[in-house]
Short mmCIF file of C-alpha atoms in Angstrom, two decimals:
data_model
loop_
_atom_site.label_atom_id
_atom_site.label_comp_id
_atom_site.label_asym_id
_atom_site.label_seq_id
_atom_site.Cartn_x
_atom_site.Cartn_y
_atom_site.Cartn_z
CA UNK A 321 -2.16 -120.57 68.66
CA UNK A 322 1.22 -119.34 68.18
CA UNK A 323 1.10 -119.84 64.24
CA UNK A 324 -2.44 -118.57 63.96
CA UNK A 325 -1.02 -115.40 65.23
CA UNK A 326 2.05 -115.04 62.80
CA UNK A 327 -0.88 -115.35 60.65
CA UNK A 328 -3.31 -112.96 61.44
CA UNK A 329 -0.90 -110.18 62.03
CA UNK A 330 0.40 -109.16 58.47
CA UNK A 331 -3.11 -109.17 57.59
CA UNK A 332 -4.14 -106.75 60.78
CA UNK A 333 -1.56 -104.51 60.00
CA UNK A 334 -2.69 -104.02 56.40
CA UNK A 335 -5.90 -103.86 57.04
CA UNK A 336 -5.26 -100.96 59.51
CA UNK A 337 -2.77 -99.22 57.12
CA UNK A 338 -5.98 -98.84 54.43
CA UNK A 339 -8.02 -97.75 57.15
CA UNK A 340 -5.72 -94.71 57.98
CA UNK A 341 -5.08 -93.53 54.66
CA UNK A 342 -8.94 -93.60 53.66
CA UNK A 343 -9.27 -91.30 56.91
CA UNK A 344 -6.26 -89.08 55.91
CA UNK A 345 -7.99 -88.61 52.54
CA UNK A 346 -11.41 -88.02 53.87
CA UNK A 347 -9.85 -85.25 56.33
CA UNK A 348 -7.37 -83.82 53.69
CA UNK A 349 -8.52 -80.13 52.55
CA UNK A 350 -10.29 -80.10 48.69
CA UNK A 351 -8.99 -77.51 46.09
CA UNK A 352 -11.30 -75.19 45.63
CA UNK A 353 -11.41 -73.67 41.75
CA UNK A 354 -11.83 -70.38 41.37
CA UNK A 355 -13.06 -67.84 38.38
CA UNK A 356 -10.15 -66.00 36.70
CA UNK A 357 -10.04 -62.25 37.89
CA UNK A 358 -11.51 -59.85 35.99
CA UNK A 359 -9.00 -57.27 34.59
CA UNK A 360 -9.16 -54.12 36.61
CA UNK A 361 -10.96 -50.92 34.18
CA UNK A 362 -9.00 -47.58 33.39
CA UNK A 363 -11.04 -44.20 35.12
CA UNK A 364 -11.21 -41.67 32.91
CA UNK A 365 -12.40 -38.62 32.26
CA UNK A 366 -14.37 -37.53 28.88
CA UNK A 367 -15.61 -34.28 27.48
CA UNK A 368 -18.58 -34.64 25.16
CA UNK A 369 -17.23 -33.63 21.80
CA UNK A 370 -19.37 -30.21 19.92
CA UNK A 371 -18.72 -29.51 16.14
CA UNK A 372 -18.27 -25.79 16.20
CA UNK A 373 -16.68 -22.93 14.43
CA UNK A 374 -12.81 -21.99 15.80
CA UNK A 375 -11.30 -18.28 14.89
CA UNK A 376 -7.43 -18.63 14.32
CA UNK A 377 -5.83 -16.17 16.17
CA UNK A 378 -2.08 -15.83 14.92
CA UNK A 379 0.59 -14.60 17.74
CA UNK A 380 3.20 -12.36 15.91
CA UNK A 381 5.97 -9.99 17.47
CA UNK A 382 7.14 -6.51 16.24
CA UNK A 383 8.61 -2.72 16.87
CA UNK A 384 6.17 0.14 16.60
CA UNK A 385 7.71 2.70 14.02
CA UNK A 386 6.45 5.64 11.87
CA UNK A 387 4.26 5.76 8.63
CA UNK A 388 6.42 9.16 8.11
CA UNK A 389 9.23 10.62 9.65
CA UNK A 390 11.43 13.67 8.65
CA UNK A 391 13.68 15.97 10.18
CA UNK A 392 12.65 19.95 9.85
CA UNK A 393 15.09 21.73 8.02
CA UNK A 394 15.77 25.89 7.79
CA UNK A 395 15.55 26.75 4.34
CA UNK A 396 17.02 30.08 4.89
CA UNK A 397 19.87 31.07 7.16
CA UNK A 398 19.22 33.77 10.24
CA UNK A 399 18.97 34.03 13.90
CA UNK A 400 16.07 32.03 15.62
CA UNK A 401 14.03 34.51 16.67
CA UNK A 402 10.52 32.44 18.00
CA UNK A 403 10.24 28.55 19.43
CA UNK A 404 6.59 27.70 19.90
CA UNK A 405 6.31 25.59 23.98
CA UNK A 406 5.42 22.65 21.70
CA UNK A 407 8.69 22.59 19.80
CA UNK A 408 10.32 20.23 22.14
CA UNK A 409 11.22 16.48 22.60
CA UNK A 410 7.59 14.50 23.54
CA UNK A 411 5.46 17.72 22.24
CA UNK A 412 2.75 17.46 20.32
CA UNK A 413 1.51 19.95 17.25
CA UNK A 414 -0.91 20.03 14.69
CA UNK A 415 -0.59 20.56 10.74
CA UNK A 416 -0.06 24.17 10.03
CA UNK A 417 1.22 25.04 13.78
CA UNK A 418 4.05 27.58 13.43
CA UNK A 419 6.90 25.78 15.49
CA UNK A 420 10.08 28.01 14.99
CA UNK A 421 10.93 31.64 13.86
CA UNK A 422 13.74 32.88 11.46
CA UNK A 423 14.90 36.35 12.05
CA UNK A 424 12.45 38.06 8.80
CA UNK A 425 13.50 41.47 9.05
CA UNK A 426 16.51 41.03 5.65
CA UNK A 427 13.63 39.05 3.75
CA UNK A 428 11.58 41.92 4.39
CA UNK A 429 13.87 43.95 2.51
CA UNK A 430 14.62 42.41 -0.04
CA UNK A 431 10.34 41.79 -0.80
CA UNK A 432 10.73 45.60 -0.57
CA UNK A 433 13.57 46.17 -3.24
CA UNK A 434 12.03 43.30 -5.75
CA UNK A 435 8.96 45.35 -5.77
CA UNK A 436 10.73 48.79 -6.19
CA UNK A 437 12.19 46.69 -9.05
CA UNK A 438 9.22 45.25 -10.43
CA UNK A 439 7.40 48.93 -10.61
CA UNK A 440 10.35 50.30 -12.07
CA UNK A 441 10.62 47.55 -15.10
CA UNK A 442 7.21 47.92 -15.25
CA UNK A 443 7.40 51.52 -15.70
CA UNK A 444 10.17 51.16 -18.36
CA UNK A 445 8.03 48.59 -20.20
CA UNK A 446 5.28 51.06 -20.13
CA UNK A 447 7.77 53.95 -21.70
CA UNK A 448 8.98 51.44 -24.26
CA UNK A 449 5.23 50.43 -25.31
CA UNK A 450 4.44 54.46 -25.81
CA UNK A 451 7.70 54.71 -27.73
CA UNK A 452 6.94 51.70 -30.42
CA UNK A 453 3.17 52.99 -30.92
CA UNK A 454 4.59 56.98 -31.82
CA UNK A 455 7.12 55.00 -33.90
CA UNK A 456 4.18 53.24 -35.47
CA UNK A 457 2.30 56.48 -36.00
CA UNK A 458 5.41 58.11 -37.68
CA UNK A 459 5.88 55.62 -40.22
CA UNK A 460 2.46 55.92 -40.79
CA UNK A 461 2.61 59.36 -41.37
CA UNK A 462 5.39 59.16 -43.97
CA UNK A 463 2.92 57.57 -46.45
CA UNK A 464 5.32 54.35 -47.09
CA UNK A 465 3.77 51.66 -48.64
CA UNK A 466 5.84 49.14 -47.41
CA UNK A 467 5.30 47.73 -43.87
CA UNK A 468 7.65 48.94 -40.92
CA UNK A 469 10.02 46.23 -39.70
CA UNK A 470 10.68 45.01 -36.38
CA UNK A 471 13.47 47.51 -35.50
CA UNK A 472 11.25 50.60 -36.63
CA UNK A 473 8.20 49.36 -34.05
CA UNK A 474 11.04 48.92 -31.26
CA UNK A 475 9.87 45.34 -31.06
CA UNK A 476 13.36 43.97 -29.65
CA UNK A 477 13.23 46.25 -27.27
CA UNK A 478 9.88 45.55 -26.23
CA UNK A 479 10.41 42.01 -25.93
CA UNK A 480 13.95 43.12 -24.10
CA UNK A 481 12.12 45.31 -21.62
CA UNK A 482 9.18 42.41 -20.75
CA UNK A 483 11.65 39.91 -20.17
CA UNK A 484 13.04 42.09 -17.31
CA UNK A 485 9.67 42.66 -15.96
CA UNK A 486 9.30 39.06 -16.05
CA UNK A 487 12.88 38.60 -14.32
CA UNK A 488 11.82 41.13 -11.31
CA UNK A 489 8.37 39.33 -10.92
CA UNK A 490 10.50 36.34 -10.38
CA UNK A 491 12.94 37.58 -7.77
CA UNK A 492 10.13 39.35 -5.89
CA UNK A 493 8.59 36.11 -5.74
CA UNK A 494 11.65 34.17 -5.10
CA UNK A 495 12.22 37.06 -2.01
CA UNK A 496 8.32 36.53 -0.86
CA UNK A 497 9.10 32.69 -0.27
CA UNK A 498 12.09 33.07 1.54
CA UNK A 499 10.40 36.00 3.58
CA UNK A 500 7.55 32.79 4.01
CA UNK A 501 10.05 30.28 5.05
CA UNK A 502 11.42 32.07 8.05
CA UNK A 503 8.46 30.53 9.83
CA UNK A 504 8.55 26.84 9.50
CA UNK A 505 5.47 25.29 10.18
CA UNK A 506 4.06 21.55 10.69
CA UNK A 507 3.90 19.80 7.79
CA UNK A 508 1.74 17.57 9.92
CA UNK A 509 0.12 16.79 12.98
CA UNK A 510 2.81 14.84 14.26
CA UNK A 511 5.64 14.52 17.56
CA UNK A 512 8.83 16.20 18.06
CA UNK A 513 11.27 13.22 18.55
CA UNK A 514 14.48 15.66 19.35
CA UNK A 515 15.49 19.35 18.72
CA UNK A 516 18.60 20.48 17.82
CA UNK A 517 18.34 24.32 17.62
CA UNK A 518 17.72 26.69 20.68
CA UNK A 519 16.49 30.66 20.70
CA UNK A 520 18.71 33.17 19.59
CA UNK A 521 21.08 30.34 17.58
CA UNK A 522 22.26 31.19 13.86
CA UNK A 523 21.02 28.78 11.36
CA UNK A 524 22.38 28.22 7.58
CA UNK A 525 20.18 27.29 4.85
CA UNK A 526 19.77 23.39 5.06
CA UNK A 527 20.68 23.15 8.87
CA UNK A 528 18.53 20.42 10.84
CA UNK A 529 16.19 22.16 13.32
CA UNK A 530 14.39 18.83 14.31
CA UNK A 531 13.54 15.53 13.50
CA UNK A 532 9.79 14.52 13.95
CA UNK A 533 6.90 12.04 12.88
CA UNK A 534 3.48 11.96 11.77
CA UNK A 535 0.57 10.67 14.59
CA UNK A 536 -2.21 10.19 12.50
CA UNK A 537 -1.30 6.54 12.75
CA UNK A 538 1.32 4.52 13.81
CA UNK A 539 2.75 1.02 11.62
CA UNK A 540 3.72 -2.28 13.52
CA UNK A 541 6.13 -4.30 10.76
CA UNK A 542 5.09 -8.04 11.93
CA UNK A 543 7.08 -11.47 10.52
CA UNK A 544 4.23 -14.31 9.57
CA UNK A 545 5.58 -17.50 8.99
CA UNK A 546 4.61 -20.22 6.37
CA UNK A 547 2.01 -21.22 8.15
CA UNK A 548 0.54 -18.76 9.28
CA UNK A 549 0.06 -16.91 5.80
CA UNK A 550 -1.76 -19.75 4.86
CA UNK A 551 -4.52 -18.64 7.62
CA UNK A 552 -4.78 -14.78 7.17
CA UNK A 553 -6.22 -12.72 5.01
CA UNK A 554 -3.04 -10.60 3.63
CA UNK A 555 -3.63 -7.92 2.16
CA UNK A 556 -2.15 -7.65 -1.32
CA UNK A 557 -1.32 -5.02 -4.03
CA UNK A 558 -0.62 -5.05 -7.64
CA UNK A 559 -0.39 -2.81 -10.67
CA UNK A 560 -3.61 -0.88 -11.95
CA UNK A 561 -5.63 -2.03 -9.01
CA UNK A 562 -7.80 0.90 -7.71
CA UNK A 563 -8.51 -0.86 -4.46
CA UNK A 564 -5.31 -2.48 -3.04
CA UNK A 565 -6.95 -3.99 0.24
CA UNK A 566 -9.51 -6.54 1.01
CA UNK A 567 -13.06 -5.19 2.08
CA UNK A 568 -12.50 -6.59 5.27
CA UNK A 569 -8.87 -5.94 6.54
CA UNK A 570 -7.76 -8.73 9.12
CA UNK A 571 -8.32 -7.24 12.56
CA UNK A 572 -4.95 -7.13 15.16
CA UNK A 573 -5.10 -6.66 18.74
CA UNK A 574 -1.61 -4.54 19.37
CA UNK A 575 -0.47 -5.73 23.05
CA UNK A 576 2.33 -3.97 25.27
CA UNK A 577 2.81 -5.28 28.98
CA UNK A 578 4.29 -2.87 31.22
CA UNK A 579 5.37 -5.11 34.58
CA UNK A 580 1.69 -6.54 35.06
CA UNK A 581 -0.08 -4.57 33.45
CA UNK A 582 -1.31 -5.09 30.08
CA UNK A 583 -2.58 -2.43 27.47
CA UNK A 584 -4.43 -3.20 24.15
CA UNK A 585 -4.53 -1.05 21.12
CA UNK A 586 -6.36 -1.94 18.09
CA UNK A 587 -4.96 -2.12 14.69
CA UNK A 588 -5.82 -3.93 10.85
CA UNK A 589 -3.50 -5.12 8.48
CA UNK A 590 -3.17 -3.08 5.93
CA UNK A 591 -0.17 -3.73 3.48
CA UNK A 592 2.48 -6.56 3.58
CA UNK A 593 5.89 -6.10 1.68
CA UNK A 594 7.56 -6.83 -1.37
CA UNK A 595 10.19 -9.39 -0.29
CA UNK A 596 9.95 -13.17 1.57
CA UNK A 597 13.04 -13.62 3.63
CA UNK A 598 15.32 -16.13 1.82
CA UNK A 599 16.35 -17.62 5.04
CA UNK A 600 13.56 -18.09 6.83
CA UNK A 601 10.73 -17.65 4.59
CA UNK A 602 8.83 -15.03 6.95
CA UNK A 603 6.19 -12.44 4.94
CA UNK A 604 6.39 -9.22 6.71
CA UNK A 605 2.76 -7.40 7.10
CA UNK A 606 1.96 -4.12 8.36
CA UNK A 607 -0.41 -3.12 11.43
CA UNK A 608 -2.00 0.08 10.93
CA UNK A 609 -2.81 1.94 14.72
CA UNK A 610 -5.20 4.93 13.49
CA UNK A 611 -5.15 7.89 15.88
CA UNK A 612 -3.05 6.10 19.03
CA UNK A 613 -2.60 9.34 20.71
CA UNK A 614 -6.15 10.06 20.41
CA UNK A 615 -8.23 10.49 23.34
CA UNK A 616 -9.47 6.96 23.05
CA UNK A 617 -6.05 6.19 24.62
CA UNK A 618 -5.66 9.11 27.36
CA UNK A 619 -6.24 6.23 30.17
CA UNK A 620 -3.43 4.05 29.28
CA UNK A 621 0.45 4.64 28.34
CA UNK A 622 1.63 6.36 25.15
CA UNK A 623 3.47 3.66 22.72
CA UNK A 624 6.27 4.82 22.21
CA UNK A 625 8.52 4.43 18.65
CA UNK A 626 10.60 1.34 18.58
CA UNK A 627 8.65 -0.08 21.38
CA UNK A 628 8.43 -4.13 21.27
CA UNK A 629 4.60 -5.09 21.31
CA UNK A 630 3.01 -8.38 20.66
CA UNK A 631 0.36 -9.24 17.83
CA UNK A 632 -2.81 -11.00 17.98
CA UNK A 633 -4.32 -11.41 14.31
CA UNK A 634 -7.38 -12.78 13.81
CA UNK A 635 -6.89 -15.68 11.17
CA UNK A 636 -9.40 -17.55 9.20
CA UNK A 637 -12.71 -18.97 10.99
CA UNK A 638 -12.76 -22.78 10.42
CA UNK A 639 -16.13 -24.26 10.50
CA UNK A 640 -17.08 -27.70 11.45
CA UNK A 641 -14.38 -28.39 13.98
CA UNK A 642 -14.16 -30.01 17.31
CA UNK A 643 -11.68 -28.07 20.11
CA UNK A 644 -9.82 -30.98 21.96
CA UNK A 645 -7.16 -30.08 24.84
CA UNK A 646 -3.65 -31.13 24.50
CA UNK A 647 -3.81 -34.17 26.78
CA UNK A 648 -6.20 -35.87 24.47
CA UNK A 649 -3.75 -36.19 21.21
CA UNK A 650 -1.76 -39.45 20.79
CA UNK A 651 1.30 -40.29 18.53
CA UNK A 652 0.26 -41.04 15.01
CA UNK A 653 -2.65 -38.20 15.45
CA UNK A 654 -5.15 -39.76 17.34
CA UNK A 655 -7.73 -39.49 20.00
CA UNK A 656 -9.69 -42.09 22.41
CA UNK A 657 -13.03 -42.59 22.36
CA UNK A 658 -15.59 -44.31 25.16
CA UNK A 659 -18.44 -45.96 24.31
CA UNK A 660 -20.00 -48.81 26.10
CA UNK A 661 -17.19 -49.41 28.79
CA UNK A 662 -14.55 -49.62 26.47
CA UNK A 663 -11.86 -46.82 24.29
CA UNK A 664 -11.09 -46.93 21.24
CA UNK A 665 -8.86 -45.05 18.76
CA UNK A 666 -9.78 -42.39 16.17
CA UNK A 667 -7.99 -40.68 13.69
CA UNK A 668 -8.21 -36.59 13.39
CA UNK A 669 -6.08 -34.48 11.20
CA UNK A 670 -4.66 -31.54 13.23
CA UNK A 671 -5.59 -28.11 11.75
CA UNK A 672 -4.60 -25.75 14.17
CA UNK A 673 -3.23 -25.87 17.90
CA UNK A 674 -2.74 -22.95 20.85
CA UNK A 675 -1.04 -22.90 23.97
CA UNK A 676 -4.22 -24.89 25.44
CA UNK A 677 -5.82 -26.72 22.80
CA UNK A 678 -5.63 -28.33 19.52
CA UNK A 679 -8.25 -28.22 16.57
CA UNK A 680 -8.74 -31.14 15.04
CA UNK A 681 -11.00 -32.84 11.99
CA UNK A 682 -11.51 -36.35 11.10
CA UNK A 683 -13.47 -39.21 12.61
CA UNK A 684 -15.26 -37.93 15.34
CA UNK A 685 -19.01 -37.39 15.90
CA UNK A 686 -20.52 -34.34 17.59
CA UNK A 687 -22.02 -35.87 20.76
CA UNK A 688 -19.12 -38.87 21.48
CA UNK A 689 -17.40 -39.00 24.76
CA UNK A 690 -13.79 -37.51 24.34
CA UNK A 691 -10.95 -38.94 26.80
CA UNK A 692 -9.08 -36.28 28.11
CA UNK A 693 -7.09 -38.48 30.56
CA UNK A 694 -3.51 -38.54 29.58
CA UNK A 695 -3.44 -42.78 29.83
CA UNK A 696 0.04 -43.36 27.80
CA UNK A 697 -0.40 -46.35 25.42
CA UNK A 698 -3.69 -48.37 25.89
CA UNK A 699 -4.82 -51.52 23.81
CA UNK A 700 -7.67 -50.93 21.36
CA UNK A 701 -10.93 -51.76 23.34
CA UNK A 702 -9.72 -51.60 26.28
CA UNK A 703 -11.89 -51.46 29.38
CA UNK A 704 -12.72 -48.21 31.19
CA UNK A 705 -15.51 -46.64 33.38
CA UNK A 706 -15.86 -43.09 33.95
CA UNK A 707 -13.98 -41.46 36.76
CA UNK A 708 -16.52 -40.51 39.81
CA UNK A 709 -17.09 -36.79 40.43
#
């Protein structure tokens, strides 16, 4: 019995072994396989894209000065005598305004004398004219067959006696225009910028009395640079051309900010100058203000000369375009694209940009969904669904 049992239990022990290792692997927990994760999709947003027409508007910067300034001058010396209320610094006054007074009362005299002077040559010519046609008659009367000669007809003196008439007519005109220019007068409607002469002061001939400038219109001198002459009309002049400026002048909008405020006067180019600057290649153009102290302007500041205004030009109109904001352009010029879940990359050529927005050309259809989130580099087809609103 003893040996049957050394026997039998090797072959129990075994036999339960297998049995607990088929339950451990019955009650062991099964791997379960799962799918691979789908990759998560990019939200964006998109603007649907519209071919449309763009005006350039150029930003330029410049000083307001004068078409034509000059300083008044006495052009004879004497006492001021008369200052007209609008011949002082800021005043306004119109062509032919009588602005200052020079004592007349010694021109006046002396238009008197060169008249007495005048009658009197005259007179003497007169005399002299009688005396070479009795001279004429006497030789006549002598019966000589031979012609009288210049000295016998009292032709030198004639001729001596008309050239003094001709000098008096001369000094009584030279004494009428300086009796004239003791009243100086506008040249122009224009602005007093600053007197220099008061009532009662002594002036010599040549002495400044002002310094002023013309208000018909008022120039802006604006630098454009290469660029931006390539997209303006400038207007151009050249020898034997009777009309110097396009039929449509470019239109400015003149801007001056005073704290918050904000005032608009508007202007054309009219002329640009001679010279490029070597240095930095800048064309400067003139802005032509007509009439900016017209009432047109009464409810808004005067501009003053010198002031610092900025420029908006209107530039070329570019047709067939599509407006994009900044945060759509990527490196290497271009743009994404969704269509069907996914973005993709399209090349544009940049034509034009502004503080808000660039305008761009190239492979783009009117109608395709523009991204306009900023997304930093993304793979070509990448997935994407629109962000929710």
């Amino acid at each position: 019995m003893a040996k049957l049992w050394r026997i039998a239990l090797p072959i129990l022990i075994l036999l339960a072994a297998y049995w607990i290792s088929q339950y451990l692997q019955q009650q062991s927990p099964q791997a379960q396989r799962r799918s691979e994760p789908e990759k998560p999709s990019l939200l964006v947003d998109v603007q649907t894209l519209e071919s449309q027409s763009y005006q350039l508007m150029l930003t330029s910067y410049g000083n307001v000065q004068a078409h034509t300034q000059l300083t008044l001058t006495a052009e004879v010396a004497g006492t001021i005598t008369y200052l007209s209320e609008n011949f002082r610094e800021g005043s306004y006054f119109e062509q032919g305004e009588l602005l200052a007074r020079i004592d007349p009362a010694d021109y006046q005299n002396a238009v008197t004398i060169a008249r007495s002077e005048l009658s009197q040559q005259q007179l003497a010519l007169a005399e002299e004219q009688a005396r070479a046609a009795q001279a004429e008659r006497d030789w006549q009367r002598l019966g000589d067959q031979q012609p009288a000669n210049a000295l016998v007809l009292r032709k030198p003196q004639q001729a001596a006696q008309q050239a003094a008439v001709a000098s008096a007519k001369a000094r009584l005109a030279q004494a009428e225009r300086d009796l004239q220019r003791t009243q100086i007068r506008a040249p122009f409607a224009g602005r007093v910028l600053d007197k220099q002469v008061e009532l009662n002061q002594y002036v010599n001939r040549g002495e400044a009395l002002a310094s002023s400038f013309a208000v018909d219109y008022l120039e802006v001198r604006l630098p454009l640079s290469l660029e931006q002459q390539q997209q303006v009309t400038i207007p151009e002049e050249f020898r034997a051309q009777t009309q110097s400026h396009p039929s449509e002048p470019a239109k400015v909008e003149i801007i001056a900010r005073l704290g918050e405020q904000q005032f608009q006067w508007p202007a054309t180019l009219v002329r640009s100058e001679a010279v490029l600057d070597s240095r930095s290649r800048q064309l400067y153009v003139l802005a032509q203000i007509d009439d900016p102290y017209g009432p047109a302007f009464t409810q808004q500041p005067s501009l003053k000369l010198g002031q610092f205004v900025e420029a908006q030009i209107y530039g070329k109109q570019l047709e067939e375009v599509f407006v994009i904001p900044h945060t759509s352009l990527y490196p290497n010029q271009q743009v994404l694209v969704f269509h069907d879940g996914q973005v993709s990359y399209r090349k544009v050529a940049l034509l034009w940009q502004d503080p808000e927005h660039y305008v761009v050309r190239g492979e783009l259809q009117a109608g395709e969904q523009l991204v306009t989130t900023p997304l930093g580099q993304v793979l070509e087809g990448s997935r994407a669904q629109l962000r929710a609103n």
